[in-house]
Every structure is written in C-alpha cells, then in structure tokens.
Amino acid sequence: MLMKITGYADKISAAPGETIKFMVNSEAGKRYRADIVRLICGDENPDGPGYREKLVKTAANGSYKSRKQVIHAGSFVEIGASDVLDGLESFTMQAFIWPTTPEKGSQAIISKWRDRDKAGAALLITKENGSVALCLGNGKGKIQTINTGKPLIAREWYFVAASYDAKSKTVSLVQEPLHGYETKSDRGSVRRKSSVGRVPRHDAPLTMGAYFKKIDKGRTVCGGHFNGKIDSPRITNRVLSASEMQNLRSWPVNPELTNAVLGAWDFSADIMGLKVTDLSPNQLHGKITQLPARAMTGWNWTGEEMNWTKAPEQYGAIHFHDDDLYDAEWQVDFELTIPKGMKSGVYAARLRGAGHEDHIPFAVRAPRGKPTAKVLYLMATASYQAYANEHMNADAPVGQLLAGRLVQLDKFNLFLNEHREYGASNYDSHSDGSGVCYSSRMRPILNMRPKHRMWIGATESTLWQFNADTHITDWLEAMNIDYDVITDEDLHYEGLAAIEDYNVVVSGSHPEYHSIEMWDAMVAYQQRGGRLMYLGANGWYWRIQYHSEVPGVIEVRRNEDGIRTWEARTGEYYFSFSGEYGGLWRRNGRPPQQLLGVGFTAQGFDISSYYVRNPDSYKAKVKFIFEGIGKNEKIGDFGLIGNGAAGLELDRADRALGTPPDTYVIASSVEHTDIYLVVCEEMLVSTPGVGGHENELVRADITFHETQNGGAVWSTGSIAWAGSLAHNNYRNNVSRMTKNVLKRFINPKPF
Amino acid sequence: MPSEVESRAIEEFRKTPIGHHSPELQVILNELRGQPMEDKHCLVCTKANREWQLAKTSGVRGKPVKMLSKKFTNLEDAEWYVFKQRWKQLRGETLR
C-alpha cells in the first residue's frame, strides 16, 4: 500500500530560537502524530548497528488533524488580470515555439481562458492532430477549436499565430516551420468562420505554457501544460497582416503597430529571476511559476555565442515542462521553534498515522556564533537535493547494469513512481526527455529519509546519500565525539563564518554538489589551518548555484563532460540563476584533487572491496593514522555497503589534476569488479579494458596532505567508507583509522 | 541448448550471481540486465536485508510497479530465479 503521509519543511536547518514550519499531507487516519526525533542511524539492516532515533520532547510534538494536500506540477507564465486583456475582442496571438511533445494532447501556448465556464481564447497545440490551433469558448457551452491540420514535428522551431476578428468572426491561423525539410508537410495556414459567437469579457489571468483552471488555496492551477520552448509571445488588439506579424517578431516596432500591441514579452530579460517582462507600453509584466527552464537557446540562436549573458537576445526562450515543480505551496500544519539547549544534530519530524510513517529531516545548528564542539559535521544537503525524488530506479534501463544485480525498490520509490507530481531529481529527465536542471526542497523529498534504501547503494544495507550518511552520525555518537551540524545551504549563504570556528569539518559520504561560495569557504578554511575529513568520494564534482530570489532550489547544468544521466543542450551551459558556467568543477579550472587530494575516477554499484597500505603509509608524518593497525592488514574488507570500505564511487590522487605534491597516498583499494568502470572524463579515446579487473584507474586512494597554517586534509576516496565504521561493534581498522585522524585533527598542534 | 561456453557461464552465475564475473558471463548479463523497463523484473524490499518481493516495473511513468507473489529471503536466490526467467524469455530455453 502506498504511503499515506508525506511532508516537508520550509527550512533545512535552524538554530535555537528559530522556527521551522512543517507542511503535511495526511490521509493516514483522521489524526496523525508528529514527534521530533534526533536521528542517530537510519539503517534498518539487522546486521548493522540497527535503526536508532531518540524522541525529543518539544512543544511541536502532538496529535494533528489529517488533511490531504496535493501538488500541482507543471510550469507556466502568469500575467495578472488587466483591463486591456480582460476585454479582449479582436486579437492576434503569436510566438515562436519549439514543441517537444506535440503528440501529447492539448497544450496551451498563449491563453486567456476561464475554465470554469469555458470562456475565452487560447493559442494551443490541439490534441486532435498535434497541430497549432485556436480555441474559442463563449462561456455558455459553445467551444470551438480550429487547427491547421498539420502535425508539428518535435524539437523544431515554428512561428505560430492565431487571429480572431470579432466582427466577421473569422479565425486565421499560421504555422510556419523555420526548418528546411522540404518533404515534410507541416506548413499550414487556415482562415475560417467561427461559430462560437461572442467571446465574453473575463478577468482570469493570461497564461503562457498552460491554460488557467482555478485558484486552489492561493495557488494558480493550470491545465494543458505545454512541453517545449516558447519565445517572443505577443498579443495585439486586432488582426495583423502577415507583414505586421513579421515585424512584430522583433521589438521595437513602428508606432502604428505599437498602438495595437497589448503585450510583447521578452523572456531574455530577468533570466535570473522570476519576473517576465513586457516590452509594450502596457507593461503587463508577469512571473514564472514552478520554475520552467530559463537561459534556453531561442529561435534565433546562431551557435556563435554559448554564454547567454553575452547575447541575451538569442536566449529569449523559456522551456516549459508539464512536470516542473519548485514549490508544493502546502498549508502549514505545525511549527517547531528550536528550544534553547537543543543539541546540534540531525533531527526529523516523525509523522505517524494509521500504520503509515514519514520523517522530515532537518539540521539543528549550534546557537548562532556559539559553537558547542570542535568538530563540525557538514550535512551534504545540496547533494541530497540534487538526488531529490530520483526516478532512475523505475525509469532507467541501465539501472541493473550499473548495480550489477536486480534493482531494489522500497515504499518511497513505489510512491514516487506513481506520484510524478512530487517532481524529479537532477538525475531524471522531464516527461519530454529534457534534463531536469533545477531541484528544490520545497516539496517532500522521499529519498532524503531514514529507513530509505537506494538501488545504487550496493549489496547489504543498500544506502545512499542522506541515509548512508547516518552511518557517520551513528559512529560519531558511538565514539562519544561532540559535534555540531550545519548544512551545505548554511555554508553557501554564510561562507567561512559558518565553519571557521571548528577544528575539524567532517564531510558526508558523497558531497558531490557545491556552489562557488561553498568552495571558496572551504579553501579559506583550509588556508586558515582548518582540517577537513573527507569521508567519501565523488565530492566537489558538479558546480551548482542557488536561486537569488527564492529559497531552497539549486541549478545544475550537465555540460560536456562527466558522468551524466542527461546532457545539457549545446548553448545551454550557463546557469540561468547566475550566469556562471555550469558543469564539472574540473572544467571550471578547479579539479577536486586541488581541494581534497583526490577526485572522481571510477564507479560501480554491486559490491565493495578493500584497501592495502602503500609505502607512504609507513612514513613518520602519517604514523598517527595507522596507530593500532598492522602492517599487512587489509583495510576495510567488511562493511554494510557492499561488504567493503572501498566501493560505489571512487576517488584517486593525480598530481596532473592538482593533488598537492606533498600528498601522502597511504592506501589504495584493489580487486574491484568489472561493474566498476573508469569515469568518462578520464577517457579521451574510448578503449577496451576500463573495468575493475584491468584498469589501474579503478581504485580508491586514501590521502593525507597539509595545508597552510597547520591545516590538513584526509580523504578516504570511497563512498562506502562510512558503511564499514560500525563493523564488529566499531572495533575495526576503518573505525580505528578514522578515529586516529579525528583525534589528531581535533588537536590544534601542527603536524 | 546453451553452448558449452554459455553453460560454463550459467554455472558460474548460479554460484556467484553478484560479484566478480568472467567476461563470458558479463556479456550475457549485459544483455539480460539491460532489457527495457516494460515488464522488467525488480525487487521490492519488504524486510530490511531479510526479505524481498519480486515485482515488475511498467516502463510507463506513473504506472504502478506490479507486485508478484514470489518472495525471497536472499538476493542470490532472486538473481538465479530472474536469470532463468530472462533466459527463457530471450533464448526460449528452460534452465534448471
């Protein structure tokens, strides 16, 4: 049975005195119970330390009334009601479009429509045959859709227009392909009398990329979502001639035509924000909802300029998707003000009702400016967010090849598979096949949960990201190490100030996504003598950016190189949020080896392996790391993630990529399976022999190097590392080595 | 009938369904595991690390995963069961 209770919070972290709001969808009985719990270990595997959470008494704990809350996915542009649009009689609507799913049913391009009584007009793609059409409704039951009868070809640019003469009741349609495929019969123009009669005045909003349906608890709800790009939409108050339509493609236009223009929207303005700008004197500015993709190449993009900030006029397209989602915008169900004295850590609001359960995780920080420990655990929330509600488990045929076994699903996956409105991850593709470049936490993220198992988490516990990282918090607790917690988002917004007071920063198992603000803060921390324990792999890999106007959403552009589950289209490599070049940090002149000593080299998701010591490990400088560990011991030939400490994604040292020359490469992993393959950015020429059995690049290196002013970095080079910490009741060489390093890193004495 | 090479690979798989494999077996697994998502076997974990239920993905976004009645208490048995099913489907041969 699918989950009947889900929720999210408005913040990912809070310090004492600050308030977090929780939004809950519950059909789990008439009432549900909410309790705040401190999360210790989210792994339910009975072969491990066992699931552990501690109930925390707070004012928020209690019984709450259930209510169903739904998500309206799908993006659009909304222009508020205005006199000039409300009384639309004769008109022309025109735009350039690049449809991606013309066969998928009715999709509105420009719409002035009131769905309640089916009144108004909409330029759309018709479900009848996938051609351009004008739909008119008189609000009294009469609706007519006139189309060109020429199905559009997906992923080609068209100029499209529809005119309506209110006096003669004549509809004119233009569907003009900009491609040069001579034998394709997709050019169409139609002129026909409408039988609808008078289209009434109404004050429903003008929308683009969808048609207006209703207001639901303050949210504009639309239907007929358009998949694809729209560029340069226009509306006039009269029928335009062909040459006038041609003139109106650009702006400005001559005064006579200007007087006829009600709205001429320029999607290349305000690309970084939510605003949509009207160039006409009416200034009918609007906004985007649910974050359609901006900074998209337009109909006139020449290919000569890749950076939208240098040629914005060629980036006048917005790509809409019927499954875009930024904010679920649910009603608040309860709030938690973090009590004074609540210990910093990873917490969750645990929701239970009628046998159903969900957890909404968040971090409790130390009181502002008052660290309570020498160790800081940096919760990799940007990376959790990039993976938010990942659907590869049900969508991607390569899953079982990557995992080297059957894909495993759990209750969270089953729910997400059926509830696509909960939005996708930066690993997924939209329903039209284009990549998901934005991912938000303003919605339930059901794979950022304790008890969740993810198919790429190797055999045994099968964990990944958030839940895998509870092996780290579990170990810190078991070792009685005091630690504070902050999130990636805190580091992004506060920079060095968020971490500078700590002796040691401990990373998660897979901190893959970082903004330049986060990166620079970590460099500054290291230069000031800070010490980083990088307990993972494939870290500091993708560049991201947060939105400048709205909270909790990141942008990723999967450019040109790296392990990519989709590829940014050529010309769409720069963030819409900031104008920065996206893609790999390695392709931004910052390979992770510079910061960490190691960087991504190989991946595989079946079983893990172990490390052997290298000659560097016997040098005096790094003796402290191996205290209590024998000369010939295999390091980590056990564990809850694939039965070994070296597994999943692997990092290695490489001087050519920036590993500091004084780095000690103290151990390297061996004996990986052929499911493990060298990452594509390491292969200029595709060659045989890139699997674990043959290729020496398929290995994890454990490294240590010093930074300025007594700082240091210790890296484990493997995502699976943390899964071995608890083995044999924490008495094992992975735990020992990690504790040796942590104890020494806490001690401020230079090395 | 499987060829001699295939027979050896099948026996290798039966003993070690997850882990280090010969190139001959890996080629077979690439084909069997790389099938499209429509009606593709997967597992739904019903007891952490102790029990898995056989299921099939639909290959259609939003369409439910179909739960089958068969349950397994170890992953190796599940792998061997599905291997036989796929072999039958793709090669028309019943493996024992």
PDB file of N, CA and C in Angstrom, chain A residues 175-230:
ATOM      1  N   GLN A 175       1.052  28.558 -39.226  1.00  0.00           N
ATOM      2  CA  GLN A 175       2.009  27.589 -38.674  1.00  0.00           C
ATOM      3  C   GLN A 175       3.163  27.510 -39.663  1.00  0.00           C
ATOM      4  N   GLU A 176       4.253  28.217 -39.320  1.00  0.00           N
ATOM      5  CA  GLU A 176       5.345  28.366 -40.271  1.00  0.00           C
ATOM      6  C   GLU A 176       6.610  27.709 -39.740  1.00  0.00           C
ATOM      7  N   PRO A 177       7.014  26.588 -40.314  1.00  0.00           N
ATOM      8  CA  PRO A 177       8.243  25.947 -39.839  1.00  0.00           C
ATOM      9  C   PRO A 177       9.464  26.780 -40.199  1.00  0.00           C
ATOM     10  N   LEU A 178      10.444  26.806 -39.292  1.00  0.00           N
ATOM     11  CA  LEU A 178      11.690  27.515 -39.583  1.00  0.00           C
ATOM     12  C   LEU A 178      12.755  26.555 -40.096  1.00  0.00           C
ATOM     13  N   HIS A 179      12.428  25.263 -40.106  1.00  0.00           N
ATOM     14  CA  HIS A 179      13.389  24.283 -40.633  1.00  0.00           C
ATOM     15  C   HIS A 179      13.253  24.211 -42.147  1.00  0.00           C
ATOM     16  N   GLY A 180      14.144  23.456 -42.762  1.00  0.00           N
ATOM     17  CA  GLY A 180      14.125  23.394 -44.224  1.00  0.00           C
ATOM     18  C   GLY A 180      13.868  22.012 -44.769  1.00  0.00           C
ATOM     19  N   TYR A 181      13.098  21.225 -44.031  1.00  0.00           N
ATOM     20  CA  TYR A 181      12.825  19.869 -44.522  1.00  0.00           C
ATOM     21  C   TYR A 181      11.725  19.951 -45.584  1.00  0.00           C
ATOM     22  N   GLU A 182      12.108  19.857 -46.827  1.00  0.00           N
ATOM     23  CA  GLU A 182      11.195  20.158 -47.930  1.00  0.00           C
ATOM     24  C   GLU A 182      10.042  19.173 -48.042  1.00  0.00           C
ATOM     25  N   THR A 183      10.306  17.948 -47.672  1.00  0.00           N
ATOM     26  CA  THR A 183       9.258  16.954 -47.913  1.00  0.00           C
ATOM     27  C   THR A 183       8.287  16.821 -46.736  1.00  0.00           C
ATOM     28  N   LYS A 184       8.557  17.562 -45.675  1.00  0.00           N
ATOM     29  CA  LYS A 184       7.657  17.477 -44.526  1.00  0.00           C
ATOM     30  C   LYS A 184       6.522  18.487 -44.689  1.00  0.00           C
ATOM     31  N   SER A 185       5.323  18.002 -44.649  1.00  0.00           N
ATOM     32  CA  SER A 185       4.193  18.887 -44.885  1.00  0.00           C
ATOM     33  C   SER A 185       3.669  19.428 -43.547  1.00  0.00           C
ATOM     34  N   ASP A 186       4.432  20.324 -42.936  1.00  0.00           N
ATOM     35  CA  ASP A 186       3.991  20.854 -41.646  1.00  0.00           C
ATOM     36  C   ASP A 186       3.804  22.363 -41.690  1.00  0.00           C
ATOM     37  N   ARG A 187       3.718  22.918 -42.882  1.00  0.00           N
ATOM     38  CA  ARG A 187       3.394  24.344 -43.017  1.00  0.00           C
ATOM     39  C   ARG A 187       1.873  24.447 -43.174  1.00  0.00           C
ATOM     40  N   GLY A 188       1.267  25.327 -42.434  1.00  0.00           N
ATOM     41  CA  GLY A 188      -0.184  25.402 -42.535  1.00  0.00           C
ATOM     42  C   GLY A 188      -0.714  26.800 -42.321  1.00  0.00           C
ATOM     43  N   SER A 189      -1.734  27.175 -43.043  1.00  0.00           N
ATOM     44  CA  SER A 189      -2.459  28.413 -42.744  1.00  0.00           C
ATOM     45  C   SER A 189      -3.937  28.146 -43.019  1.00  0.00           C
ATOM     46  N   VAL A 190      -4.760  28.666 -42.141  1.00  0.00           N
ATOM     47  CA  VAL A 190      -6.198  28.388 -42.206  1.00  0.00           C
ATOM     48  C   VAL A 190      -6.945  29.689 -41.980  1.00  0.00           C
ATOM     49  N   ARG A 191      -8.030  29.873 -42.693  1.00  0.00           N
ATOM     50  CA  ARG A 191      -8.909  31.029 -42.473  1.00  0.00           C
ATOM     51  C   ARG A 191     -10.331  30.481 -42.491  1.00  0.00           C
ATOM     52  N   ARG A 192     -11.020  30.679 -41.361  1.00  0.00           N
ATOM     53  CA  ARG A 192     -12.332  30.043 -41.259  1.00  0.00           C
ATOM     54  C   ARG A 192     -13.239  30.859 -40.328  1.00  0.00           C
ATOM     55  N   LYS A 193     -14.537  30.804 -40.595  1.00  0.00           N
ATOM     56  CA  LYS A 193     -15.514  31.470 -39.723  1.00  0.00           C
ATOM     57  C   LYS A 193     -15.686  30.670 -38.438  1.00  0.00           C
ATOM     58  N   SER A 194     -15.766  31.401 -37.347  1.00  0.00           N
ATOM     59  CA  SER A 194     -16.035  30.734 -36.076  1.00  0.00           C
ATOM     60  C   SER A 194     -17.535  30.711 -35.833  1.00  0.00           C
ATOM     61  N   SER A 195     -17.993  29.645 -35.195  1.00  0.00           N
ATOM     62  CA  SER A 195     -19.425  29.535 -34.896  1.00  0.00           C
ATOM     63  C   SER A 195     -19.705  29.763 -33.416  1.00  0.00           C
ATOM     64  N   VAL A 196     -18.687  30.226 -32.698  1.00  0.00           N
ATOM     65  CA  VAL A 196     -18.818  30.327 -31.242  1.00  0.00           C
ATOM     66  C   VAL A 196     -19.658  31.522 -30.801  1.00  0.00           C
ATOM     67  N   GLY A 197     -19.635  32.555 -31.602  1.00  0.00           N
ATOM     68  CA  GLY A 197     -20.346  33.773 -31.189  1.00  0.00           C
ATOM     69  C   GLY A 197     -19.440  34.650 -30.348  1.00  0.00           C
ATOM     70  N   ARG A 198     -20.028  35.488 -29.534  1.00  0.00           N
ATOM     71  CA  ARG A 198     -19.236  36.464 -28.787  1.00  0.00           C
ATOM     72  C   ARG A 198     -18.451  35.800 -27.659  1.00  0.00           C
ATOM     73  N   VAL A 199     -17.163  36.125 -27.619  1.00  0.00           N
ATOM     74  CA  VAL A 199     -16.321  35.641 -26.513  1.00  0.00           C
ATOM     75  C   VAL A 199     -16.424  36.669 -25.388  1.00  0.00           C
ATOM     76  N   PRO A 200     -16.894  36.255 -24.214  1.00  0.00           N
ATOM     77  CA  PRO A 200     -17.194  37.246 -23.174  1.00  0.00           C
ATOM     78  C   PRO A 200     -15.944  37.817 -22.503  1.00  0.00           C
ATOM     79  N   ARG A 201     -16.101  38.988 -21.954  1.00  0.00           N
ATOM     80  CA  ARG A 201     -15.056  39.607 -21.121  1.00  0.00           C
ATOM     81  C   ARG A 201     -14.885  38.758 -19.855  1.00  0.00           C
ATOM     82  N   HIS A 202     -13.654  38.546 -19.427  1.00  0.00           N
ATOM     83  CA  HIS A 202     -13.439  37.851 -18.156  1.00  0.00           C
ATOM     84  C   HIS A 202     -12.083  38.245 -17.584  1.00  0.00           C
ATOM     85  N   ASP A 203     -11.923  38.012 -16.271  1.00  0.00           N
ATOM     86  CA  ASP A 203     -10.717  38.502 -15.615  1.00  0.00           C
ATOM     87  C   ASP A 203      -9.780  37.382 -15.184  1.00  0.00           C
ATOM     88  N   ALA A 204      -9.914  36.210 -15.783  1.00  0.00           N
ATOM     89  CA  ALA A 204      -8.930  35.149 -15.496  1.00  0.00           C
ATOM     90  C   ALA A 204      -7.582  35.598 -16.051  1.00  0.00           C
ATOM     91  N   PRO A 205      -6.479  35.160 -15.428  1.00  0.00           N
ATOM     92  CA  PRO A 205      -5.174  35.641 -15.875  1.00  0.00           C
ATOM     93  C   PRO A 205      -4.797  35.143 -17.266  1.00  0.00           C
ATOM     94  N   LEU A 206      -3.976  35.929 -17.912  1.00  0.00           N
ATOM     95  CA  LEU A 206      -3.351  35.462 -19.147  1.00  0.00           C
ATOM     96  C   LEU A 206      -2.228  34.517 -18.740  1.00  0.00           C
ATOM     97  N   THR A 207      -2.154  33.380 -19.389  1.00  0.00           N
ATOM     98  CA  THR A 207      -1.092  32.427 -19.067  1.00  0.00           C
ATOM     99  C   THR A 207      -0.381  31.990 -20.344  1.00  0.00           C
ATOM    100  N   MET A 208       0.852  31.574 -20.165  1.00  0.00           N
ATOM    101  CA  MET A 208       1.621  31.020 -21.286  1.00  0.00           C
ATOM    102  C   MET A 208       2.223  29.703 -20.831  1.00  0.00           C
ATOM    103  N   GLY A 209       2.172  28.717 -21.696  1.00  0.00           N
ATOM    104  CA  GLY A 209       2.675  27.395 -21.340  1.00  0.00           C
ATOM    105  C   GLY A 209       1.639  26.535 -20.654  1.00  0.00           C
ATOM    106  N   ALA A 210       0.427  27.046 -20.492  1.00  0.00           N
ATOM    107  CA  ALA A 210      -0.664  26.294 -19.856  1.00  0.00           C
ATOM    108  C   ALA A 210      -1.912  27.175 -19.904  1.00  0.00           C
ATOM    109  N   TYR A 211      -3.073  26.605 -19.627  1.00  0.00           N
ATOM    110  CA  TYR A 211      -4.271  27.445 -19.518  1.00  0.00           C
ATOM    111  C   TYR A 211      -4.756  27.461 -18.067  1.00  0.00           C
ATOM    112  N   PHE A 212      -5.369  28.575 -17.688  1.00  0.00           N
ATOM    113  CA  PHE A 212      -5.822  28.778 -16.309  1.00  0.00           C
ATOM    114  C   PHE A 212      -7.030  27.896 -15.994  1.00  0.00           C
ATOM    115  N   LYS A 213      -6.947  27.218 -14.850  1.00  0.00           N
ATOM    116  CA  LYS A 213      -8.092  26.401 -14.434  1.00  0.00           C
ATOM    117  C   LYS A 213      -8.812  26.982 -13.220  1.00  0.00           C
ATOM    118  N   LYS A 214      -8.033  27.222 -12.150  1.00  0.00           N
ATOM    119  CA  LYS A 214      -8.691  27.693 -10.923  1.00  0.00           C
ATOM    120  C   LYS A 214      -7.641  28.175  -9.930  1.00  0.00           C
ATOM    121  N   ILE A 215      -8.135  28.766  -8.855  1.00  0.00           N
ATOM    122  CA  ILE A 215      -7.266  29.089  -7.721  1.00  0.00           C
ATOM    123  C   ILE A 215      -7.559  28.059  -6.637  1.00  0.00           C
ATOM    124  N   ASP A 216      -6.501  27.423  -6.142  1.00  0.00           N
ATOM    125  CA  ASP A 216      -6.657  26.418  -5.088  1.00  0.00           C
ATOM    126  C   ASP A 216      -5.784  26.833  -3.913  1.00  0.00           C
ATOM    127  N   LYS A 217      -6.395  27.274  -2.834  1.00  0.00           N
ATOM    128  CA  LYS A 217      -5.672  27.715  -1.637  1.00  0.00           C
ATOM    129  C   LYS A 217      -4.544  28.681  -1.991  1.00  0.00           C
ATOM    130  N   GLY A 218      -4.888  29.665  -2.789  1.00  0.00           N
ATOM    131  CA  GLY A 218      -3.919  30.700  -3.153  1.00  0.00           C
ATOM    132  C   GLY A 218      -3.016  30.345  -4.312  1.00  0.00           C
ATOM    133  N   ARG A 219      -3.105  29.111  -4.765  1.00  0.00           N
ATOM    134  CA  ARG A 219      -2.236  28.689  -5.867  1.00  0.00           C
ATOM    135  C   ARG A 219      -2.992  28.751  -7.190  1.00  0.00           C
ATOM    136  N   THR A 220      -2.341  29.304  -8.214  1.00  0.00           N
ATOM    137  CA  THR A 220      -2.935  29.271  -9.547  1.00  0.00           C
ATOM    138  C   THR A 220      -2.766  27.863 -10.104  1.00  0.00           C
ATOM    139  N   VAL A 221      -3.860  27.249 -10.472  1.00  0.00           N
ATOM    140  CA  VAL A 221      -3.811  25.882 -11.006  1.00  0.00           C
ATOM    141  C   VAL A 221      -4.115  25.931 -12.494  1.00  0.00           C
ATOM    142  N   CYS A 222      -3.255  25.311 -13.267  1.00  0.00           N
ATOM    143  CA  CYS A 222      -3.414  25.322 -14.719  1.00  0.00           C
ATOM    144  C   CYS A 222      -3.575  23.911 -15.256  1.00  0.00           C
ATOM    145  N   GLY A 223      -4.027  23.835 -16.482  1.00  0.00           N
ATOM    146  CA  GLY A 223      -4.088  22.570 -17.211  1.00  0.00           C
ATOM    147  C   GLY A 223      -3.463  22.770 -18.580  1.00  0.00           C
ATOM    148  N   GLY A 224      -3.463  21.735 -19.378  1.00  0.00           N
ATOM    149  CA  GLY A 224      -2.940  21.843 -20.742  1.00  0.00           C
ATOM    150  C   GLY A 224      -1.510  22.326 -20.786  1.00  0.00           C
ATOM    151  N   HIS A 225      -0.663  21.754 -19.919  1.00  0.00           N
ATOM    152  CA  HIS A 225       0.730  22.225 -19.873  1.00  0.00           C
ATOM    153  C   HIS A 225       1.465  21.906 -21.167  1.00  0.00           C
ATOM    154  N   PHE A 226       2.187  22.901 -21.615  1.00  0.00           N
ATOM    155  CA  PHE A 226       2.957  22.808 -22.851  1.00  0.00           C
ATOM    156  C   PHE A 226       4.344  22.270 -22.532  1.00  0.00           C
ATOM    157  N   ASN A 227       4.805  21.325 -23.305  1.00  0.00           N
ATOM    158  CA  ASN A 227       6.185  20.860 -23.201  1.00  0.00           C
ATOM    159  C   ASN A 227       6.980  21.448 -24.358  1.00  0.00           C
ATOM    160  N   GLY A 228       8.024  22.183 -24.018  1.00  0.00           N
ATOM    161  CA  GLY A 228       8.863  22.761 -25.054  1.00  0.00           C
ATOM    162  C   GLY A 228       9.134  24.224 -24.790  1.00  0.00           C
ATOM    163  N   LYS A 229       9.720  24.879 -25.798  1.00  0.00           N
ATOM    164  CA  LYS A 229      10.117  26.272 -25.636  1.00  0.00           C
ATOM    165  C   LYS A 229       9.112  27.213 -26.281  1.00  0.00           C
ATOM    166  N   ILE A 230       8.944  28.343 -25.624  1.00  0.00           N
ATOM    167  CA  ILE A 230       8.164  29.445 -26.186  1.00  0.00           C
ATOM    168  C   ILE A 230       9.079  30.666 -26.187  1.00  0.00           C
TER     169      ILE A 230
END
